[in-house]
């Protein structure tokens, strides 16, 4: 057991609890920093080793815990290398699969989700245990009993992959080997299209079934909903028609209903991408990716949240005072500034990407806008959609691409391999970005798209950019990648 606490919030209660648990379970089974780190030891190294082996982390939360977290994000004079150690303790435990229990002391209440910085929001979904001064012994005994029952339960095994367990054919084996190798190097930029939403379905999408539509399904639904006679699956064209005939508010209201408010679970593609950093951890490597998505929903972010994997967001603003620019939503908002407009992209250096293109954590780029949950409902980016033909005509066109896309991201994508997942080339809108970044040139590094049975037109479209087509179902390729990453672990 690991006792995590803030020295500016309830240190006495934390120490008293640690002593009680040591008496109950033995000193070797309870870690408390001031008691268990010897003088002269490398304290963070020893703390990290304890965290990696921990079964349960008890997060001691007193009346000033949330305020202390907020204060640390606003202390702009801190050295940039200084971290909130409690944040790192909780993140490490969650990512390692340990049970994390919020323990409320000194009459504290569980902070509201809106009051918590992003790294701590997972705590709000976990049942807390309360320790009251007037009933301390009884409450500690109840906690000890709960921990005893928790220890008696078998440890959950690694959940089976959502990817269908289908053997890869020899034709895609070399591609899987290469892609896995580049993933392990951190030199792959993964690009998600709307078909990632449909990969697990055996039947067409229907509203209210717990999944999200791809662009073709969304286009057909909008056409039926607004009485458009055309059978086109071109979302931009249908959206343009709705915008002109019914008005932009009606279009946005329907998109919010179908994509933002809908309770659509992440797909196996989203979960595979979110699982890559943890997979790299199994290889003994700290390796993260730049992930680009043209989808508007939050399924990808929720997949990362499910495995407690930190990520920064970079979102294109299609509306509001910063329209036409990207916004950076950092995982750890040190200065409490919220979404930061990137007004000088060629000078902005606050993304977790170093000068060599190495990522300190995952960065998700929402290329066409979409929903962003900032924890406060009034700060959601509302109606943030690049979706109509007019939107795409004006998209990223006012000036040189270097003055719009953050240079840290631009350098990374120009120096990386690409893996396109869930794309149909007939969705022409994805080519807008590639044309703006590369012009008429082909991608400089070997890149892949996945999809069986593409016709000559689609293959030709990918070929324009030098993208190799893996002629296999998406689930089969992901299964092969997962297998190859396992082989890397054995090596």
Coordinates of C-alpha atoms in Angstrom, one line a residue:
X1 CA 0.0 0.0 0.0
X2 CA 1.2 3.5 -0.9
X3 CA 0.1 6.5 1.1
X4 CA -0.1 9.6 -1.2
X5 CA -0.7 12.9 0.4
X6 CA 0.1 16.6 0.2
X7 CA 2.3 18.1 3.0
X8 CA 0.2 21.2 2.8
X9 CA -3.0 19.2 3.3
X10 CA -3.7 16.7 6.1
X11 CA -0.1 15.5 6.7
X12 CA -1.0 14.4 10.3
X13 CA -4.0 12.4 9.2
X14 CA -1.9 10.7 6.5
X15 CA 0.9 9.8 9.0
X16 CA -1.7 8.5 11.6
X17 CA -3.3 6.3 8.9
X18 CA 0.0 5.0 7.8
X19 CA 0.9 4.0 11.3
X20 CA -2.4 2.3 11.9
X21 CA -2.1 0.3 8.6
X22 CA 1.5 -0.7 9.4
X23 CA 0.3 -2.2 12.7
X24 CA -2.4 -4.1 10.9
X25 CA -0.6 -5.3 7.9
X26 CA 3.1 -5.0 8.8
X27 CA 5.6 -2.2 8.0
X28 CA 6.8 -3.9 4.8
X29 CA 3.4 -3.7 3.3
X30 CA 2.8 0.1 3.8
X31 CA 4.9 2.8 2.2
X32 CA 5.0 6.3 3.8
X33 CA 7.7 8.6 2.4
X34 CA 9.1 10.2 5.5
X35 CA 9.3 6.9 7.3
X36 CA 10.4 4.6 4.5
X37 CA 13.0 6.5 2.5
X38 CA 16.4 6.3 4.1
X39 CA 18.7 9.3 4.4
X40 CA 20.9 9.5 1.3
X41 CA 18.6 7.5 -0.9
X42 CA 17.4 8.8 -4.3
X43 CA 14.0 9.6 -3.1
X44 CA 12.1 9.8 -6.4
X45 CA 13.8 6.7 -7.8
X46 CA 12.8 4.7 -4.7
X47 CA 9.3 6.2 -4.8
X48 CA 8.9 5.2 -8.4
X49 CA 10.1 1.7 -7.7
X50 CA 7.5 1.4 -4.9
X51 CA 4.8 2.8 -7.2
X52 CA 5.5 0.3 -9.9
X53 CA 5.0 -2.6 -7.5
X54 CA 2.1 -1.1 -5.5
X55 CA -1.3 -2.9 -5.3
X56 CA -3.2 -0.1 -3.7
X57 CA -2.6 3.7 -3.5
X58 CA -4.5 5.6 -0.9
X59 CA -5.0 9.2 -2.0
X60 CA -5.4 11.2 1.2
X61 CA -7.7 14.2 0.5
X62 CA -8.2 16.9 3.1
X63 CA -10.1 20.2 2.9
X64 CA -7.3 21.9 1.0
X65 CA -6.3 19.1 -1.4
X66 CA -8.0 20.5 -4.5
X67 CA -6.9 24.1 -3.7
X68 CA -3.3 22.9 -3.4
X69 CA -3.5 21.2 -6.8
X70 CA -5.0 24.4 -8.3
X71 CA -2.4 26.5 -6.6
X72 CA 0.4 24.5 -8.1
X73 CA -1.0 25.0 -11.6
X74 CA -1.0 28.7 -11.1
X75 CA 2.5 29.3 -9.7
X76 CA 4.0 30.5 -12.9
X77 CA 7.3 31.3 -11.2
X78 CA 8.0 27.6 -10.6
X79 CA 10.9 26.0 -12.4
X80 CA 9.4 24.3 -15.5
X81 CA 11.1 21.0 -14.4
X82 CA 9.2 21.0 -11.1
X83 CA 6.3 18.6 -11.0
X84 CA 3.3 18.0 -8.8
X85 CA 4.5 14.8 -7.1
X86 CA 1.0 13.8 -6.0
X87 CA -0.1 13.9 -9.6
X88 CA 2.8 11.7 -10.7
X89 CA 2.1 9.3 -7.9
X90 CA -1.6 8.9 -8.9
X91 CA -0.9 8.8 -12.6
X92 CA 1.8 6.1 -12.1
X93 CA -0.5 3.9 -10.0
X94 CA -3.5 4.2 -12.3
X95 CA -1.4 3.4 -15.4
X96 CA 0.2 0.5 -13.6
X97 CA -3.2 -1.1 -12.8
X98 CA -3.2 -0.5 -9.1
X99 CA -6.4 0.2 -7.1
X100 CA -6.6 3.8 -6.2
X101 CA -8.8 4.8 -3.3
X102 CA -9.6 8.4 -2.4
X103 CA -9.6 8.7 1.4
X104 CA -11.4 11.8 2.7
X105 CA -10.1 13.1 6.1
X106 CA -10.7 16.2 8.3
X107 CA -14.3 16.4 7.1
X108 CA -13.2 17.0 3.5
X109 CA -15.6 16.3 0.6
X110 CA -14.8 14.8 -2.7
X111 CA -14.0 17.8 -5.1
X112 CA -16.3 18.2 -8.0
X113 CA -15.1 17.1 -11.3
X114 CA -15.1 20.7 -12.6
X115 CA -12.8 21.7 -9.8
X116 CA -10.1 19.1 -10.6
X117 CA -7.3 19.5 -13.1
X118 CA -7.5 16.9 -15.9
X119 CA -5.0 14.4 -14.3
X120 CA -7.1 14.0 -11.2
X121 CA -10.6 13.6 -12.8
X122 CA -10.4 9.8 -12.7
X123 CA -10.7 10.1 -8.9
X124 CA -14.2 11.6 -9.1
X125 CA -15.4 8.2 -10.6
X126 CA -14.0 6.1 -7.7
X127 CA -15.9 5.4 -4.5
X128 CA -14.1 7.3 -1.7
X129 CA -13.7 6.2 2.0
X130 CA -14.2 8.7 4.8
X131 CA -12.2 8.9 8.0
X132 CA -13.7 11.2 10.7
X133 CA -11.9 12.4 13.8
X134 CA -14.8 11.4 16.1
X135 CA -14.9 7.9 14.7
X136 CA -11.3 7.5 13.6
X137 CA -10.7 4.0 15.0
X138 CA -13.9 2.6 13.6
X139 CA -13.4 4.2 10.2
X140 CA -9.8 2.9 10.0
X141 CA -10.9 -0.6 10.9
X142 CA -13.6 -0.4 8.1
X143 CA -10.9 0.7 5.6
X144 CA -8.6 -2.1 6.7
X145 CA -11.4 -4.7 6.3
X146 CA -12.0 -3.3 2.8
X147 CA -8.3 -3.6 2.0
X148 CA -8.3 -7.2 3.3
X149 CA -11.2 -8.1 1.0
X150 CA -9.5 -6.3 -1.9
X151 CA -6.3 -8.3 -1.3
X152 CA -8.2 -11.5 -1.3
X153 CA -9.6 -11.0 -4.7
X154 CA -7.6 -12.4 -7.6
X155 CA -5.7 -9.8 -9.6
X156 CA -7.5 -9.0 -12.8
X157 CA -5.7 -10.4 -15.8
X158 CA -4.9 -8.2 -18.8
X159 CA -8.2 -7.8 -20.7
X160 CA -8.4 -9.6 -24.0
X161 CA -7.7 -7.4 -27.0
X162 CA -10.8 -6.0 -28.8
X163 CA -9.1 -6.9 -32.1
X164 CA -10.4 -10.1 -33.6
X165 CA -7.9 -13.0 -33.0
X166 CA -7.3 -13.8 -36.7
X167 CA -4.0 -15.0 -38.0
X168 CA -2.2 -12.6 -40.3
X169 CA -1.7 -13.7 -43.9
X170 CA 1.9 -13.8 -45.3
X171 CA 1.0 -10.8 -47.6
X172 CA 0.6 -8.4 -44.7
X173 CA 3.3 -9.8 -42.4
X174 CA 6.1 -7.6 -43.6
X175 CA 4.0 -4.5 -43.3
X176 CA 3.0 -5.4 -39.8
X177 CA 6.6 -6.0 -38.8
X178 CA 7.7 -2.7 -40.2
X179 CA 4.9 -0.7 -38.7
X180 CA 5.4 -2.3 -35.3
X181 CA 9.1 -1.5 -35.5
X182 CA 8.4 2.2 -36.3
X183 CA 5.8 2.4 -33.6
X184 CA 8.3 1.2 -31.1
X185 CA 10.7 3.9 -32.3
X186 CA 8.1 6.6 -31.9
X187 CA 8.3 7.5 -35.6
X188 CA 4.7 6.7 -36.6
X189 CA 2.0 9.4 -36.9
X190 CA -1.4 7.6 -36.6
X191 CA -4.3 9.3 -38.5
X192 CA -7.8 8.2 -37.6
X193 CA -10.8 8.5 -40.0
X194 CA -14.5 8.0 -39.3
X195 CA -14.5 4.4 -40.4
X196 CA -12.7 3.7 -37.1
X197 CA -16.2 4.1 -35.5
X198 CA -17.7 1.3 -37.6
X199 CA -14.9 -1.4 -37.4
X200 CA -16.7 -3.5 -34.7
X201 CA -20.1 -3.4 -36.2
X202 CA -21.7 -6.2 -38.3
X203 CA -24.7 -4.2 -39.3
X204 CA -25.3 -0.6 -40.4
X205 CA -25.3 2.2 -37.8
X206 CA -28.6 3.2 -36.2
X207 CA -29.1 6.1 -33.9
X208 CA -29.3 5.2 -30.2
X209 CA -27.5 1.8 -30.5
X210 CA -24.4 2.8 -28.6
X211 CA -22.0 3.4 -31.4
X212 CA -21.0 6.4 -33.5
X213 CA -21.6 6.8 -37.3
X214 CA -18.9 7.1 -40.0
X215 CA -19.1 10.0 -42.4
X216 CA -21.1 8.1 -45.0
X217 CA -23.7 7.0 -42.4
X218 CA -23.8 10.5 -41.0
X219 CA -24.4 11.9 -44.5
X220 CA -27.2 9.5 -45.2
X221 CA -28.9 10.2 -41.9
X222 CA -28.7 14.0 -42.4
X223 CA -30.1 13.6 -45.9
X224 CA -33.1 11.6 -44.6
X225 CA -33.6 13.8 -41.6
X226 CA -33.7 17.0 -43.7
X227 CA -35.5 15.6 -46.7
X228 CA -32.7 15.8 -49.2
X229 CA -33.4 13.6 -52.1
X230 CA -29.8 12.8 -53.0
X231 CA -28.3 9.5 -52.0
X232 CA -24.8 10.9 -51.8
X233 CA -22.5 9.8 -49.0
X234 CA -20.5 13.1 -49.3
X235 CA -20.9 14.6 -45.8
X236 CA -19.5 18.0 -46.9
X237 CA -22.0 18.3 -49.7
X238 CA -25.0 17.2 -47.5
X239 CA -23.9 19.5 -44.7
X240 CA -23.6 22.4 -47.2
X241 CA -27.1 21.7 -48.4
X242 CA -28.5 21.7 -44.9
X243 CA -26.6 24.8 -43.9
X244 CA -28.0 26.7 -46.9
X245 CA -31.6 25.5 -46.8
X246 CA -32.2 25.1 -43.1
X247 CA -29.5 27.2 -41.5
X248 CA -26.3 26.5 -39.7
X249 CA -27.9 26.3 -36.2
X250 CA -30.0 23.3 -37.4
X251 CA -27.0 21.6 -38.8
X252 CA -25.0 22.1 -35.6
X253 CA -27.9 21.0 -33.4
X254 CA -28.1 17.7 -35.3
X255 CA -24.4 17.1 -35.2
X256 CA -24.3 17.7 -31.5
X257 CA -27.1 15.2 -31.0
X258 CA -25.5 12.5 -33.1
X259 CA -21.8 12.9 -32.3
X260 CA -21.3 14.8 -29.1
X261 CA -24.3 13.9 -26.8
X262 CA -24.5 10.4 -28.1
X263 CA -23.2 7.7 -25.7
X264 CA -20.9 6.0 -28.3
X265 CA -18.3 3.7 -26.8
X266 CA -14.7 3.7 -28.2
X267 CA -14.1 1.1 -30.8
X268 CA -11.2 -1.4 -31.0
X269 CA -9.3 1.0 -33.1
X270 CA -9.5 3.8 -30.5
X271 CA -8.5 1.3 -27.8
X272 CA -5.6 -0.1 -29.8
X273 CA -4.2 3.4 -30.3
X274 CA -4.7 4.3 -26.6
X275 CA -3.0 1.1 -25.6
X276 CA 0.2 1.8 -27.5
X277 CA 2.0 3.7 -24.7
X278 CA 1.2 1.0 -22.2
X279 CA 2.4 -1.6 -24.7
X280 CA 5.6 0.3 -25.0
X281 CA 5.9 0.3 -21.2
X282 CA 5.8 -3.5 -21.4
X283 CA 8.8 -3.3 -23.7
X284 CA 10.6 -1.2 -21.2
X285 CA 10.4 1.8 -23.4
X286 CA 8.8 5.2 -22.8
X287 CA 7.4 6.0 -26.3
X288 CA 4.5 8.1 -27.4
X289 CA 2.8 9.1 -30.6
X290 CA 1.3 12.0 -32.4
X291 CA -2.3 11.0 -33.2
X292 CA -4.3 13.0 -35.8
X293 CA -8.1 12.6 -36.1
X294 CA -10.6 14.1 -38.4
X295 CA -13.5 13.0 -36.2
X296 CA -15.6 15.4 -34.1
X297 CA -16.5 13.1 -31.2
X298 CA -14.6 12.3 -28.1
X299 CA -14.3 8.5 -28.5
X300 CA -10.5 8.6 -28.9
X301 CA -10.1 10.7 -25.8
X302 CA -12.3 8.4 -23.8
X303 CA -10.3 5.4 -24.8
X304 CA -7.2 7.1 -23.4
X305 CA -9.1 8.0 -20.2
X306 CA -10.2 4.4 -19.8
X307 CA -6.5 3.3 -19.5
X308 CA -5.5 6.4 -17.6
X309 CA -3.1 7.5 -20.3
X310 CA -2.2 11.2 -20.3
X311 CA -2.5 13.2 -23.5
X312 CA -2.4 16.8 -24.7
X313 CA -5.0 18.1 -27.1
X314 CA -4.5 20.4 -30.1
X315 CA -7.8 21.4 -31.5
X316 CA -8.7 23.5 -34.6
X317 CA -11.1 26.3 -33.7
X318 CA -13.8 26.6 -36.3
X319 CA -15.7 29.2 -34.4
X320 CA -15.3 31.9 -31.7
X321 CA -12.7 34.6 -31.1
X322 CA -9.8 32.3 -32.1
X323 CA -11.4 31.0 -35.3
X324 CA -8.9 29.7 -37.8
X325 CA -6.3 28.9 -35.2
X326 CA -5.3 25.8 -33.2
X327 CA -5.8 25.6 -29.5
X328 CA -3.6 23.7 -27.1
X329 CA -5.2 22.0 -24.1
X330 CA -2.3 20.7 -22.0
X331 CA -2.7 17.6 -19.8
X332 CA -1.1 19.4 -16.9
X333 CA -2.3 23.0 -17.0
X334 CA 0.5 24.5 -14.9
X335 CA -0.6 28.1 -15.3
X336 CA -4.4 27.5 -15.1
X337 CA -4.9 29.1 -18.5
X338 CA -7.3 26.6 -20.0
X339 CA -7.2 26.2 -23.8
X340 CA -4.4 28.3 -25.1
X341 CA -4.7 29.9 -28.6
X342 CA -1.5 29.2 -30.6
X343 CA -1.3 32.7 -32.1
X344 CA 2.4 32.3 -33.2
X345 CA 2.6 28.7 -34.4
X346 CA 6.2 29.0 -35.6
X347 CA 7.3 30.2 -32.1
X348 CA 5.0 28.1 -29.9
X349 CA 7.1 25.5 -28.0
X350 CA 4.8 24.5 -25.1
X351 CA 3.7 21.1 -26.7
X352 CA 5.4 18.1 -25.1
X353 CA 7.6 17.5 -28.2
X354 CA 11.3 18.2 -28.0
X355 CA 13.6 19.5 -30.7
X356 CA 14.4 16.0 -31.9
X357 CA 10.7 15.2 -32.4
X358 CA 10.5 13.0 -29.3
X359 CA 7.2 13.1 -27.4
X360 CA 7.0 13.3 -23.6
X361 CA 3.4 12.1 -23.8
X362 CA 0.7 11.5 -26.4
X363 CA -0.5 14.5 -28.4
X364 CA -4.0 14.2 -30.1
X365 CA -4.6 16.7 -32.9
X366 CA -8.3 17.2 -33.7
X367 CA -7.8 18.5 -37.3
X368 CA -11.4 19.4 -38.1
X369 CA -12.4 20.7 -34.7
X370 CA -14.9 18.8 -32.6
X371 CA -15.9 18.6 -28.9
X372 CA -13.4 19.3 -26.2
X373 CA -14.3 18.6 -22.5
X374 CA -12.4 21.2 -20.4
X375 CA -14.2 20.2 -17.2
X376 CA -16.4 23.3 -17.1
X377 CA -19.5 23.2 -19.3
X378 CA -19.2 26.8 -20.2
X379 CA -15.8 26.2 -21.7
X380 CA -16.8 23.5 -24.2
X381 CA -15.9 24.5 -27.7
X382 CA -19.5 24.7 -29.0
X383 CA -20.4 24.0 -32.6
X384 CA -16.7 23.5 -33.5
X385 CA -17.2 21.7 -36.8
X386 CA -15.3 21.9 -40.1
X387 CA -17.9 20.1 -42.0
X388 CA -19.5 22.0 -45.0
X389 CA -17.9 22.5 -48.4
X390 CA -17.5 26.2 -47.6
X391 CA -15.6 25.2 -44.4
X392 CA -13.1 23.1 -46.4
X393 CA -12.7 25.8 -49.0
X394 CA -11.6 28.2 -46.4
X395 CA -9.7 25.6 -44.2
X396 CA -6.1 26.5 -43.5
X397 CA -5.9 28.7 -46.6
X398 CA -5.4 32.4 -45.4
X399 CA -1.6 32.2 -45.3
X400 CA 1.5 29.9 -45.3
X401 CA 0.9 26.6 -43.5
X402 CA 3.9 27.4 -41.2
X403 CA 1.9 30.3 -39.8
X404 CA -1.1 28.1 -38.9
X405 CA 0.1 24.7 -37.8
X406 CA 2.4 24.6 -34.7
X407 CA 6.0 24.1 -35.9
X408 CA 6.5 21.4 -33.4
X409 CA 3.7 19.4 -35.0
X410 CA 4.7 20.3 -38.6
X411 CA 8.3 19.1 -38.0
X412 CA 7.1 15.9 -36.5
X413 CA 4.7 14.9 -39.3
X414 CA 7.2 15.8 -42.0
X415 CA 9.8 13.5 -40.3
X416 CA 7.5 10.5 -39.7
X417 CA 5.9 7.5 -41.2
X418 CA 2.1 7.6 -41.4
X419 CA -0.5 4.9 -40.5
X420 CA -4.0 5.8 -41.8
X421 CA -6.7 3.8 -40.0
X422 CA -10.4 4.1 -40.9
X423 CA -10.1 6.2 -44.0
X424 CA -12.0 6.0 -47.3
X425 CA -10.3 7.9 -50.1
X426 CA -13.7 9.0 -51.4
X427 CA -13.8 11.2 -48.3
X428 CA -11.9 13.9 -50.2
X429 CA -11.7 16.2 -47.2
X430 CA -8.7 14.4 -45.7
X431 CA -6.6 15.4 -48.7
X432 CA -7.0 19.1 -47.9
X433 CA -4.6 18.8 -45.0
X434 CA -2.1 16.7 -46.9
X435 CA -2.1 19.1 -49.9
X436 CA -1.5 22.0 -47.5
X437 CA 1.4 20.3 -45.8
X438 CA 3.2 18.6 -48.7
X439 CA 1.8 20.4 -51.8
X440 CA 2.2 18.1 -54.8
X441 CA 5.0 16.0 -53.1
X442 CA 4.6 12.5 -51.9
X443 CA 5.1 11.6 -48.2
X444 CA 8.8 11.4 -47.5
X445 CA 8.7 8.3 -45.3
X446 CA 7.1 4.9 -46.0
X447 CA 3.4 5.1 -45.0
X448 CA 0.4 2.8 -45.0
X449 CA -3.4 2.8 -45.2
X450 CA -5.5 -0.3 -44.4
X451 CA -8.4 -1.6 -46.3
X452 CA -9.4 -4.6 -48.4
X453 CA -10.6 -4.5 -52.0
X454 CA -9.8 -0.9 -52.9
X455 CA -10.6 -0.1 -56.5
X456 CA -8.1 1.5 -58.9
X457 CA -9.4 5.0 -58.3
X458 CA -8.9 4.7 -54.5
X459 CA -5.4 3.1 -54.9
X460 CA -4.5 5.8 -57.3
X461 CA -5.6 8.5 -54.8
X462 CA -3.4 7.0 -52.1
X463 CA -0.6 6.5 -54.6
X464 CA -0.5 10.3 -55.2
X465 CA 0.9 10.7 -51.8
X466 CA 3.1 7.6 -51.8
X467 CA 0.9 5.6 -49.3
X468 CA 1.1 1.8 -49.5
X469 CA -2.3 0.0 -49.3
X470 CA -2.4 -3.0 -46.9
X471 CA -5.1 -5.1 -48.6
X472 CA -6.5 -6.6 -45.3
X473 CA -9.4 -5.9 -43.0
X474 CA -8.5 -3.3 -40.4
X475 CA -9.0 -5.7 -37.5
X476 CA -6.6 -8.3 -39.0
X477 CA -3.9 -5.7 -39.3
X478 CA -4.3 -4.5 -35.8
X479 CA -4.1 -8.0 -34.5
X480 CA -0.9 -8.5 -36.5
X481 CA 0.5 -5.3 -35.0
X482 CA -0.3 -6.4 -31.5
X483 CA 1.4 -9.8 -32.2
X484 CA 4.5 -8.1 -33.6
X485 CA 4.8 -5.7 -30.6
X486 CA 4.7 -8.8 -28.4
X487 CA 7.6 -10.3 -30.4
X488 CA 9.5 -7.1 -29.8
X489 CA 9.0 -7.6 -26.1
X490 CA 10.4 -11.1 -26.3
X491 CA 13.5 -9.7 -28.1

